[in-house]
Coordinates of C-alpha atoms and ligand atoms in Angstrom, one line a residue:
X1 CA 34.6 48.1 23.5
X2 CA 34.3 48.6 19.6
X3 CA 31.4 51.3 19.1
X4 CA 28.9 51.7 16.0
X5 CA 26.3 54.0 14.8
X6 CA 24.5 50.9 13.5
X7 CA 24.8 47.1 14.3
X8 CA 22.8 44.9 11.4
X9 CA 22.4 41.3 12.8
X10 CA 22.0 38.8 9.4
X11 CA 23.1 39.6 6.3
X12 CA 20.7 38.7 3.8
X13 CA 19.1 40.9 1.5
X14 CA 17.5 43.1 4.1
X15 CA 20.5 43.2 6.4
X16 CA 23.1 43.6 3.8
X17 CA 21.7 46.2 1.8
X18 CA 20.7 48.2 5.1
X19 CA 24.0 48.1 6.3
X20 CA 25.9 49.3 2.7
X21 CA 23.3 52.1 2.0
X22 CA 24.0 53.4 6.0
X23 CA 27.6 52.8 5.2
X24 CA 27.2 55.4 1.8
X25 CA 25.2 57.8 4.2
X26 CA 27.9 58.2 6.8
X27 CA 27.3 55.8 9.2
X28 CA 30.0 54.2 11.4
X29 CA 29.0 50.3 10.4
X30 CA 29.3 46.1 11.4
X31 CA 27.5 43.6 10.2
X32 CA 27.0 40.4 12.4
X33 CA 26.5 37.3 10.8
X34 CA 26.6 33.9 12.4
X35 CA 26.6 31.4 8.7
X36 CA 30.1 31.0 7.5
X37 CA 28.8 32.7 4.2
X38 CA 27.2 36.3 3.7
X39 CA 23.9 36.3 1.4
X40 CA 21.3 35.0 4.1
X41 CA 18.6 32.6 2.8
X42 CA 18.6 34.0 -0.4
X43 CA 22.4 33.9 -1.5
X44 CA 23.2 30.6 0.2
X45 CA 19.9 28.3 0.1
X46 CA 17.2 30.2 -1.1
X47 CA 16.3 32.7 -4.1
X48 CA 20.2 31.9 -5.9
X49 CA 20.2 28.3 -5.5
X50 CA 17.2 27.5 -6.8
X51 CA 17.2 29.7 -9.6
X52 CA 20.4 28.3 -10.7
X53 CA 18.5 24.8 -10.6
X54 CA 15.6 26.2 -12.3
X55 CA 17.7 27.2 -15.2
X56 CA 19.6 23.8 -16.0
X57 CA 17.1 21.8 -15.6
X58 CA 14.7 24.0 -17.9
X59 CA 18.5 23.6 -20.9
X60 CA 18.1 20.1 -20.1
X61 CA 14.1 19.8 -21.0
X62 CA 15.1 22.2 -23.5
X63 CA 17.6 20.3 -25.0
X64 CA 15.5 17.1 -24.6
X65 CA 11.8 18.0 -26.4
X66 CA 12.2 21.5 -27.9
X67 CA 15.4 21.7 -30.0
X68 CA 14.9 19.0 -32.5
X69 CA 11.6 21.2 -33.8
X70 CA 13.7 23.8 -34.5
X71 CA 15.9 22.0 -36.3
X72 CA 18.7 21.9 -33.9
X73 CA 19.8 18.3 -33.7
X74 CA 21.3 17.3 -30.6
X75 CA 22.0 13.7 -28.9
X76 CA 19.5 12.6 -26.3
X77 CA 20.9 14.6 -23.5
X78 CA 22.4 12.7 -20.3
X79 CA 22.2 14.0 -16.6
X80 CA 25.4 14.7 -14.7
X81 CA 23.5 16.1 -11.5
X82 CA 27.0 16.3 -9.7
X83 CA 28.3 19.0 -12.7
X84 CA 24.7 20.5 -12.3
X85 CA 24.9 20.9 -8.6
X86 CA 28.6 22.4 -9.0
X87 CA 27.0 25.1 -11.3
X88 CA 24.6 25.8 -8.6
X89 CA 27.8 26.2 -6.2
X90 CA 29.7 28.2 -8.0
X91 CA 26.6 30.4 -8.6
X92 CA 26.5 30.9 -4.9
X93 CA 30.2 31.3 -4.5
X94 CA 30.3 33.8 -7.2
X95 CA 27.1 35.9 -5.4
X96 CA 28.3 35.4 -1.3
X97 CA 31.8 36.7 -2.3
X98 CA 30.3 39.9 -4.4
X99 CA 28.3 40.6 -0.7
X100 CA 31.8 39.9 1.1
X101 CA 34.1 42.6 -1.6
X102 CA 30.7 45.2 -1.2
X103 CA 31.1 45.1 2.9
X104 CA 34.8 45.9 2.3
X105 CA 34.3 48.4 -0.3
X106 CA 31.7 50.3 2.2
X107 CA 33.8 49.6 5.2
X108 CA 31.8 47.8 7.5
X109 CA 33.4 45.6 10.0
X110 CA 31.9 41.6 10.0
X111 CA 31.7 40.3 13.1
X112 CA 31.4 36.5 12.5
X113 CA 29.0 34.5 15.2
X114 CA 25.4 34.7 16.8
X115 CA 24.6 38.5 17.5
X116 CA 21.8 38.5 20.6
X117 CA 20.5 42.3 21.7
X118 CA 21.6 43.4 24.7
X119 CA 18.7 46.2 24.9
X120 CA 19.0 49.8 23.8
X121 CA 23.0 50.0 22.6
X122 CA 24.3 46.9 22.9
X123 CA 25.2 43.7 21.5
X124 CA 26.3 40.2 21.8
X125 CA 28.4 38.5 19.2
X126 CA 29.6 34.6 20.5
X127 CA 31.2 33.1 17.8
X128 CA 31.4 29.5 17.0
X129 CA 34.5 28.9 19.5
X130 CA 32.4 30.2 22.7
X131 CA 34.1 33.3 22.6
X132 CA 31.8 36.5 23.4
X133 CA 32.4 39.8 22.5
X134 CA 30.2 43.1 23.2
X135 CA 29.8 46.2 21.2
X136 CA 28.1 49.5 21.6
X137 CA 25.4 50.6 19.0
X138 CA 23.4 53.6 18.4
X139 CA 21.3 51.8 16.2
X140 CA 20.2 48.2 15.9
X141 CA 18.4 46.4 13.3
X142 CA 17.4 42.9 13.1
X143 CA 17.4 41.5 9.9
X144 CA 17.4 37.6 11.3
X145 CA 15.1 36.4 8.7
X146 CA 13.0 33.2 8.2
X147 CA 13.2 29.1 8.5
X148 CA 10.8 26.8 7.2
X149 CA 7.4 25.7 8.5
X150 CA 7.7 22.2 10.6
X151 CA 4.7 19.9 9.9
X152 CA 3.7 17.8 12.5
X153 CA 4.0 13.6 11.9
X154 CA 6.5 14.8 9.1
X155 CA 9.7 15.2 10.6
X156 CA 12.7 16.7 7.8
X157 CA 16.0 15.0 8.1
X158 CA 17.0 16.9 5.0
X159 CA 17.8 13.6 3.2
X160 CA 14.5 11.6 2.2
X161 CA 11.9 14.4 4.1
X162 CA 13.4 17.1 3.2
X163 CA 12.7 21.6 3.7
X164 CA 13.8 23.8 0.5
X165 CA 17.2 23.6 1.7
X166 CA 17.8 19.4 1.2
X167 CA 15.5 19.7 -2.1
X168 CA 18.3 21.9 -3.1
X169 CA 21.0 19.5 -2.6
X170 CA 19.5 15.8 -3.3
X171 CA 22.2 13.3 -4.8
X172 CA 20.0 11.6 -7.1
X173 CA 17.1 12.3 -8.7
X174 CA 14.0 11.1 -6.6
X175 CA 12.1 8.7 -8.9
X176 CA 8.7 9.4 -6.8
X177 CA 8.9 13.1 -5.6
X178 CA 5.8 13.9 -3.2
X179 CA 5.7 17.7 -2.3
X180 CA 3.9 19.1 0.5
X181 CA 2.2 22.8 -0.4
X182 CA 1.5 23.9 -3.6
X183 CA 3.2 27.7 -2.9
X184 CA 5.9 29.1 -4.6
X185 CA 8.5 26.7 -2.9
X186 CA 6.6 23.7 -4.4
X187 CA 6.6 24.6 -7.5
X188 CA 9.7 25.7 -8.5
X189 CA 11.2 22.8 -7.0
X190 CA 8.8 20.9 -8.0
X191 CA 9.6 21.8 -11.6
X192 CA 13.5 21.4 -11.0
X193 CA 13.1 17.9 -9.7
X194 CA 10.5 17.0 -12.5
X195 CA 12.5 18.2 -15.3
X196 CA 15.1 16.4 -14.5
X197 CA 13.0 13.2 -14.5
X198 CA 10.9 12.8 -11.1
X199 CA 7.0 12.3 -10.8
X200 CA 6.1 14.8 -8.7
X201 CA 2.9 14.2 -6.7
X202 CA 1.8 18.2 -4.9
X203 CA -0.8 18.1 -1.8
X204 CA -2.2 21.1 -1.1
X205 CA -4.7 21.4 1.6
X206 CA -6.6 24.7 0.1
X207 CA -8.8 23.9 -3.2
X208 CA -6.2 25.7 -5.6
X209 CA -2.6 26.4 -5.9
X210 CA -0.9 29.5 -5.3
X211 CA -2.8 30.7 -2.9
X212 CA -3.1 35.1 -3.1
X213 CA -2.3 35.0 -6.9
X214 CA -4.9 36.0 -9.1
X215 CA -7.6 33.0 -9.5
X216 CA -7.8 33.5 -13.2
X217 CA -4.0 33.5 -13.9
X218 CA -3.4 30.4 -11.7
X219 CA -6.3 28.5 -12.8
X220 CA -4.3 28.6 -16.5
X221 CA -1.2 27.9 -14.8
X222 CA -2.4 24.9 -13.0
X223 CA -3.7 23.5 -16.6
X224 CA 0.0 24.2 -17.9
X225 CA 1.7 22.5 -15.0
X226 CA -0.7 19.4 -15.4
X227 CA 0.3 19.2 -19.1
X228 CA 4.3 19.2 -18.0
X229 CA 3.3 16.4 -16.0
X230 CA 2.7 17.6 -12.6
X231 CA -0.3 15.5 -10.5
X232 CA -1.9 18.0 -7.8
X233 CA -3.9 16.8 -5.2
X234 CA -5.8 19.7 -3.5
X235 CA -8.1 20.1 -0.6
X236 CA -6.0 16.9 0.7
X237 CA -3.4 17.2 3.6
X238 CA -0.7 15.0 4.4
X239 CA -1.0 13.9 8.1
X240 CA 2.0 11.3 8.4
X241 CA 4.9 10.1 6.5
X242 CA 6.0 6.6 7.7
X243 CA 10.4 6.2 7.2
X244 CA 10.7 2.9 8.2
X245 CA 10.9 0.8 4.7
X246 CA 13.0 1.5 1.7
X247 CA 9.9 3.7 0.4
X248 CA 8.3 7.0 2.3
X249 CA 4.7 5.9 3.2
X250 CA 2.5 9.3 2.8
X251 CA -0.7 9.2 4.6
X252 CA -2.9 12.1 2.7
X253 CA -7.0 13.2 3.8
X254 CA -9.2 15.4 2.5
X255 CA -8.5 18.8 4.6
X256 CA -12.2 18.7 5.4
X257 CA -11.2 14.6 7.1
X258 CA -12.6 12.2 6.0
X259 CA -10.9 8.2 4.2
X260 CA -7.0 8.3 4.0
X261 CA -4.9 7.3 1.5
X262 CA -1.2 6.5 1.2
X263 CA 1.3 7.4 -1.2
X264 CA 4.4 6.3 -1.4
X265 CA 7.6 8.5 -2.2
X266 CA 11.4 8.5 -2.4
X267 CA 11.6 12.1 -1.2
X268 CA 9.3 14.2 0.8
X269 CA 9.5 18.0 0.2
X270 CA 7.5 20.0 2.8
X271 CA 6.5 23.4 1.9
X272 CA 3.8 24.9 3.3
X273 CA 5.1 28.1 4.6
X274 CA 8.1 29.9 6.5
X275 CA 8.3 30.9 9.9
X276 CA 10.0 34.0 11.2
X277 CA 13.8 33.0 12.9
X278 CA 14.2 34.5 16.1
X279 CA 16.4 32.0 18.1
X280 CA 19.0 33.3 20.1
X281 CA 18.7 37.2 19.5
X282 CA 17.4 37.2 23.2
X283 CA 14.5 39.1 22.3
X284 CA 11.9 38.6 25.5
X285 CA 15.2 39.1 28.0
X286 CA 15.6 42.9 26.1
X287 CA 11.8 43.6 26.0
X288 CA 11.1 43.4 22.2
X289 CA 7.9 42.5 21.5
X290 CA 6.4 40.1 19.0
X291 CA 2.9 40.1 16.8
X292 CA 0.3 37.5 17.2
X293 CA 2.3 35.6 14.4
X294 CA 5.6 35.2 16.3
X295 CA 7.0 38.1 14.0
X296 CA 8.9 40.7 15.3
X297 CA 6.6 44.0 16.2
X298 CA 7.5 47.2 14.9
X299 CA 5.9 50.8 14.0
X300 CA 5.5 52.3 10.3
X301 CA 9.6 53.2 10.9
X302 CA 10.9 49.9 11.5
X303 CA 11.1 50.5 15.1
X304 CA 10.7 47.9 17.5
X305 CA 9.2 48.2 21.0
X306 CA 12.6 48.9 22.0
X307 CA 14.2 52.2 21.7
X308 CA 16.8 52.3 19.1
X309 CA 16.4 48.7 17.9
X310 CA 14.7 48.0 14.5
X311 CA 13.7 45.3 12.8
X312 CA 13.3 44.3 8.9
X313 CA 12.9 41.8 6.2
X314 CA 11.1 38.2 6.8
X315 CA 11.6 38.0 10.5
X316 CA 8.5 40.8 10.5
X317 CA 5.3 41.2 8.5
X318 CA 4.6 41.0 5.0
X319 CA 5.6 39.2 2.1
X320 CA 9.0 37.6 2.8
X321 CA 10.3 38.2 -0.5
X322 CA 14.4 39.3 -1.2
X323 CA 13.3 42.3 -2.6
X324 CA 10.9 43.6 0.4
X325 CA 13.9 42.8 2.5
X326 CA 16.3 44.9 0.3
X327 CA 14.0 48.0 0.4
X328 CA 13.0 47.8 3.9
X329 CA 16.5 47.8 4.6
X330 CA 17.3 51.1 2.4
X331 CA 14.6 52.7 4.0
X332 CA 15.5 52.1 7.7
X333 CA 18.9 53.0 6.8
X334 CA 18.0 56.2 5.7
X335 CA 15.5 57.0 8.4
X336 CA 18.1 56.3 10.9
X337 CA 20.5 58.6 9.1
X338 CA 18.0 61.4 9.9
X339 CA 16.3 61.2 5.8
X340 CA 13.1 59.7 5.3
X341 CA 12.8 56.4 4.2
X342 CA 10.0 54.7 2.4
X343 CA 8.7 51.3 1.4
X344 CA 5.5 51.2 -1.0
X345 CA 3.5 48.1 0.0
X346 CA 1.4 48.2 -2.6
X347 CA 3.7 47.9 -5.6
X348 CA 6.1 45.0 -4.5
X349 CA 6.1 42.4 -7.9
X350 CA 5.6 39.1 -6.8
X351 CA 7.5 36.2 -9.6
X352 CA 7.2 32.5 -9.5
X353 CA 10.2 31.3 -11.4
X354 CA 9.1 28.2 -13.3
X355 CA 8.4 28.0 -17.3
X356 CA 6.4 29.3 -17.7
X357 CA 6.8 32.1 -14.9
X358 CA 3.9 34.1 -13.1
X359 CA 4.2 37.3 -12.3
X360 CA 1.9 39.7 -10.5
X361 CA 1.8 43.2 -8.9
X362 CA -0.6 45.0 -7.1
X363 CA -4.2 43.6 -6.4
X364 CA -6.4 40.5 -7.7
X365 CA -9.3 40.7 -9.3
X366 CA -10.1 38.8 -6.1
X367 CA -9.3 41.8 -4.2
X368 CA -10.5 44.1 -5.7
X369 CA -14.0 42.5 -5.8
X370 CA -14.1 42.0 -1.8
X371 CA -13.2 45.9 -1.6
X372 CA -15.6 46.4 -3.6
X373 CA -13.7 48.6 -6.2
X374 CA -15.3 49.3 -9.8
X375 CA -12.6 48.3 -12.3
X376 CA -11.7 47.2 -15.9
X377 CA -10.2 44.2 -17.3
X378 CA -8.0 44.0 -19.9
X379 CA -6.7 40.6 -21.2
X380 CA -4.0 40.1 -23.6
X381 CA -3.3 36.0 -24.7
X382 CA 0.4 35.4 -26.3
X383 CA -1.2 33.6 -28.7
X384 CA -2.3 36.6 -30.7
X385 CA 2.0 37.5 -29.9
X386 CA 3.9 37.5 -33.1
X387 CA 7.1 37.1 -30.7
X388 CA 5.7 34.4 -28.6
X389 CA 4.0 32.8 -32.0
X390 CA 7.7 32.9 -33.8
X391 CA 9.1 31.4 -31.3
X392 CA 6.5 28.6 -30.3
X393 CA 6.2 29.8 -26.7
X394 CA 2.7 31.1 -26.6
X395 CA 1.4 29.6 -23.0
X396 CA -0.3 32.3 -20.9
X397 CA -1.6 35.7 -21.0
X398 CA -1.7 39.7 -19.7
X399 CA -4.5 41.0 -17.4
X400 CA -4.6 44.5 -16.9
X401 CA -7.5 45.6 -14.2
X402 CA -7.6 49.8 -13.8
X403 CA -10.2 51.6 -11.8
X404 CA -13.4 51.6 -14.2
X405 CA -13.6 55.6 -13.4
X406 CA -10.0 56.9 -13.1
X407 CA -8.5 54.5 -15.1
X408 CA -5.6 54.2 -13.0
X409 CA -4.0 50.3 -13.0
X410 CA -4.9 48.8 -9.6
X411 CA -3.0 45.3 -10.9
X412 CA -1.6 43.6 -13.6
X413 CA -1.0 40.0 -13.8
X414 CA 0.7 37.5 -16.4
X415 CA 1.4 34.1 -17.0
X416 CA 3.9 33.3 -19.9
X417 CA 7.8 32.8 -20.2
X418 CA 9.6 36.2 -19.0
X419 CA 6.6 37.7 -16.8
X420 CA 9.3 38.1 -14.2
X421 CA 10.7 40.6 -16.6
X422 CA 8.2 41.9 -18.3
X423 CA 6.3 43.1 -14.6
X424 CA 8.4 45.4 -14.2
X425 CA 7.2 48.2 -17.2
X426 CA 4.2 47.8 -14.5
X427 CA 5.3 48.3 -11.3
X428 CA 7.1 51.3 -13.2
X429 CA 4.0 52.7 -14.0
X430 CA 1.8 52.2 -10.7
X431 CA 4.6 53.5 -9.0
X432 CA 3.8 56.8 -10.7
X433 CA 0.0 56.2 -10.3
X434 CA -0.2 55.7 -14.4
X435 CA -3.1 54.7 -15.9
X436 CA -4.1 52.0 -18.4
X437 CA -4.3 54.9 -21.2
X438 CA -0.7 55.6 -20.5
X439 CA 0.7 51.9 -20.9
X440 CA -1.4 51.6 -23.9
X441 CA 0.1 55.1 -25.3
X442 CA 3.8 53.7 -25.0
X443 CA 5.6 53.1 -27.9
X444 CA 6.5 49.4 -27.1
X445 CA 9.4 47.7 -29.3
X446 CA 8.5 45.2 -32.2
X447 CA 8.6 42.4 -32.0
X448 CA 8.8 41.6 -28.3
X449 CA 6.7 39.7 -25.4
X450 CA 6.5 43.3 -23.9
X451 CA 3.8 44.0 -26.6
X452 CA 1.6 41.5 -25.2
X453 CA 1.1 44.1 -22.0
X454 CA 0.7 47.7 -24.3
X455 CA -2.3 45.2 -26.2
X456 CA -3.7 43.9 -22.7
X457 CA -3.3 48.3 -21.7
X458 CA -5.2 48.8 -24.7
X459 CA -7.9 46.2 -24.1
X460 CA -8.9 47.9 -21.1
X461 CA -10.3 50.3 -23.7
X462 CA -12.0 47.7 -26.2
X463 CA -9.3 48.7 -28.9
X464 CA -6.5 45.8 -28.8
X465 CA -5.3 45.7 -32.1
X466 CA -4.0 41.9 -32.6
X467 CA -7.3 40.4 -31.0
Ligands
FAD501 P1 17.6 36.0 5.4 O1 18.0 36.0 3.9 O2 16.9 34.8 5.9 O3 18.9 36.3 6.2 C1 19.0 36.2 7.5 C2 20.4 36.1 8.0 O4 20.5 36.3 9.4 C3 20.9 34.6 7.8 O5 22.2 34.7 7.1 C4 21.1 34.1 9.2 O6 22.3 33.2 9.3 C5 21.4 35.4 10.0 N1 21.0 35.3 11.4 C6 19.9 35.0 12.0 N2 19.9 35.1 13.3 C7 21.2 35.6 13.6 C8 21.8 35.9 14.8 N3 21.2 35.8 16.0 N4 23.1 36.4 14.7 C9 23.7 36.5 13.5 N5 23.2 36.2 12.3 C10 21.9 35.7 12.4 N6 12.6 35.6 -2.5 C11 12.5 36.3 -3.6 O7 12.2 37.5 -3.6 N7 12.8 35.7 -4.8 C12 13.0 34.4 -4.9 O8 13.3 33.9 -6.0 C13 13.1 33.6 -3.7 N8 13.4 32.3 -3.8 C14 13.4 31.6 -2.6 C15 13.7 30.2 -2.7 C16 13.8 29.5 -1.5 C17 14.1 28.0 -1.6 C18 13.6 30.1 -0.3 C19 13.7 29.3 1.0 C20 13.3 31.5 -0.2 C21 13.2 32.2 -1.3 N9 12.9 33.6 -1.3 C22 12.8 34.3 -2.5 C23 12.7 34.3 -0.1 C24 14.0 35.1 0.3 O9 15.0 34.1 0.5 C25 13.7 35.8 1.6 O10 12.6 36.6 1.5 C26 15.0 36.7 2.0 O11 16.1 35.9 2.1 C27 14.7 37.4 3.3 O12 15.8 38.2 3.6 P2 16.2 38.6 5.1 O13 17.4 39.5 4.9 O14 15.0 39.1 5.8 O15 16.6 37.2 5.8
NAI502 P1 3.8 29.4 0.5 O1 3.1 30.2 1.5 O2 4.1 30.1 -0.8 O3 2.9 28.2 0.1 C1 2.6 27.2 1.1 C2 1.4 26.4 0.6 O4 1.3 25.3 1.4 C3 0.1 27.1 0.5 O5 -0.5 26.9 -0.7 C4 -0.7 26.5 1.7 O6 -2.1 26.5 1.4 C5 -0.1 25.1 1.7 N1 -0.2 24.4 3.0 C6 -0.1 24.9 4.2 N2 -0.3 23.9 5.1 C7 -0.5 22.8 4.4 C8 -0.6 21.4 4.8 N3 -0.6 21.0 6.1 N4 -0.8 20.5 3.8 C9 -0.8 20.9 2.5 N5 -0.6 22.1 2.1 C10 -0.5 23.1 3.0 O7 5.1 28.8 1.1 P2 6.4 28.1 0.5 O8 6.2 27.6 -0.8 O9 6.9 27.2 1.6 O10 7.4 29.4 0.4 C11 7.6 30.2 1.5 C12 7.9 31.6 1.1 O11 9.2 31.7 0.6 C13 7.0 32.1 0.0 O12 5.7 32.5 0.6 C14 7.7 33.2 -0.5 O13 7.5 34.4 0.3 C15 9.2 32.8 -0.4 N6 9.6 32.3 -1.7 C16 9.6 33.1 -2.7 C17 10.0 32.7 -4.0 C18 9.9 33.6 -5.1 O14 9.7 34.8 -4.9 N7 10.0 33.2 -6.4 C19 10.5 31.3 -4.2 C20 10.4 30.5 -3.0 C21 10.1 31.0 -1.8

């Protein structure tokens, strides 16, 4: 029987990274992964895809409205979704096989096939032929991951009602595109499918969109969206979607109940959520416990309520975001090498990748009212940014809020093209428990969006120089 210090079943972000950073640390590792491809959610149908999406269709709006005011003449452009969904493959291709040549490179045996814990030391692999095979582990961890969120009366076939994963991969473009949740998942794909020439139609049962982003940046963004076209529909759910005629029949209520209405739709996305997947890793016949949200239960290490088994990424609490996955997975790596791994919860940037993108880390202004924390705001528009003026671009803006005695920043928070960049000079600094003084001391490079955040630093202290 083949014999491990660690076993890492999935091999997304979290399970991936864990098992090449064990692999530098000493560790005797496999990997079990039970897709054809390596990359999890992420890689395969999730963060890669869509971003590849998100980019062509935002050079096909591109091309479409905003070149010809710059001068740069082009012909009407055409859409060849098939060459548009072969970029998105090869993006994919290109990412799964860099996680394949990193396994090699770190030598760490891939055992293809469902992986299902055996208890303390062992594991299960049966691959897709019915074959099993067992293998001894010192360590387990369970990086298994998420699915989406069913909604009842709305059942996904992936072709007309479809999860992220057939929004990703629709043959035509939907001339009526009704999506369900107005999260990040709506959005962005949301904005792929509208570029490219859908009306999209969002339902979202709460009174806003975004729901745990910062009121004041998402009450901007919504205006935005509603400009580019989008029609939201919030406090309303969607209760049924009827298949039977050439047209989806939506049945939406106010989420409070009340008169029905019906919308009809070529495709259906629903996205109200995702759901931690723990099918088939034969968790209650091994003893491993879950929380009250079906998530796997572990301790401040990763440790589950088995011995020796640990457990990472969406498939237990907290943001299920690539890059919480990633760093969990460092960190249990290295505390099961004996070192003493670490994951700082409150500085994990969150990005929503449309045009323009939202970015945020650390707390709301929300938040930090309900805790009742003193603080200062400081808002920077890209308006008053000769970069974003030059360039025509000048949706959105900075907020800064620092503790109104310390001055330390508690959050910062931006709307505007390249906030998923520009966060990070933020997370930087919280990380190292700056303070709005700091940020607004920083030499910051002219002329660049960046600025925008050093003026929003210094309006925390009254003294923003462009405003
Ligand atoms: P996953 O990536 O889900 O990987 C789990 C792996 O485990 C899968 O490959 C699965 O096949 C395998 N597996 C499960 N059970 C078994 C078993 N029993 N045996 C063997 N293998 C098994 N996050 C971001 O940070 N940025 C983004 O831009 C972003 N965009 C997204 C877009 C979409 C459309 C979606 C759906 C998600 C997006 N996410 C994004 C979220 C991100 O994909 C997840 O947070 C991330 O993939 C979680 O990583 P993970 O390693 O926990 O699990
Ligand atoms: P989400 O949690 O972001 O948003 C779901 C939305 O649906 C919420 O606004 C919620 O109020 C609403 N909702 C719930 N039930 C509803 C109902 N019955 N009717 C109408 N609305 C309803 O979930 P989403 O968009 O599905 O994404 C899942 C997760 O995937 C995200 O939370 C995020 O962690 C991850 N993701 C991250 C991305 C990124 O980092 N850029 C991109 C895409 C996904």
């Amino acid at each position: 029987m083949a014999s491990y210090d660690l076993v890492v079943i999935g091999t997304g972000p979290g399970g991936y990274v864990c098992a090449i950073r064990a692999a530098q640390l000493g560790l005797k590792v496999a990997v079990v992964e039970k897709r054809d491809t390596f990359g999890g959610t992420c890689l395969n149908i999730g963060c890669m895809p869509s971003k590849a999406l998100l980019y062509a269709s935002e050079m096909f709006e591109e091309a479409g409205h905003s070149f010809a005011k710059m001068g740069v003449v082009v012909p009407k452009p055409s859409l060849d979704l098939p060459a548009m969904m072969t970029f998105k493959q090869q993006g994919i291709d290109g990412n799964v096989k860099g996680v394949e040549f990193l396994l090699k490179k770190n030598k760490i045996d891939a055992l293809r096939g469902s992986g299902r814990v055996l208890g303390t030391g062992k594991v299960e692999v049966t691959s897709a032929d019915g074959k099993t095979q067992t293998v001894e582990a010192k360590s387990i961890v369970i990086a298994s991951g998420s699915t989406y969120t069913p909604l009842k009366g709305v059942a996904v076939d992936e072709k007309r009602i479809v999860s992220s994963t057939g929004a990703l991969s629709l043959g035509k473009v939907p001339g009526k595109l009704l999506v369900i949740g107005a999260g990040v998942i709506g959005l962005e794909l949301g904005s792929v499918w509208r570029r490219l020439g859908a009306e999209v139609t969002v339902v979202e049962f709460l009174d806003r969109i975004l729901p745990g982003m910062d009121g004041e940046v998402v009450k901007q963004f919504q205006r935005i969206l509603e400009k580019q076209g989008f029609n939201f529909k919030l406090g309303s759910k969607v209760t049924a979607v009827d298949s039977s005629g050439a047209m989806l029949k939506a049945t939406i209520e106010p989420a409070a109940g009340g008169k029905p209405e019906t919308l009809e739709a070529d495709v259906v996305l629903v996205a109200i959520g995702r759901i931690p997947y723990t099918k088939g890793l034969g968790l209650e016949d091994a003893g491993i416990k879950l929380d009250e949200r079906g998530r796997i239960a572990i301790d401040a290490h990763f440790l589950t309520s088995v011995k020796g088994v640990y457990a990472i990424g969406d498939v237990v609490a907290g943001p299920m975001l690539a890059h919480k996955a990633e760093d969990e997975g460092v960190a249990v790596a290295e505390i099961i090498a004996g070192k003493a791994g670490h994951v700082n919860y409150d500085v994990i940037p969150g990005v929503v990748y449309t045009t323009p993108e939202v970015s945020s880390v650390g707390k709301t202004e929300e938040e930090l009212k309900q805790a009742g924390v003193a603080y200062t705001a400081g808002k920077f528009p890209f308006t008053a940014n000769g970069r974003s003026k030059v360039n025509q671009t000048t949706d959105g803006f900075v907020k800064i809020l620092a503790d109104a005695k310390t001055d330390r920043v508690l959050g910062v928070h931006i709307v505007g093209r390249e906030a998923g960049e520009i966060i990070h000079e933020a997370a930087v600094l919280m990380e190292f428990g700056g303070s709005a003084e700091d940020l607004a001391r920083t030499c910051h490079a002219h002329p660049t969006r960046s600025e925008a955040v050093k003026e929003a630093a210094l309006a925390v202290g009254k003294r923003a120089i462009h405003m």
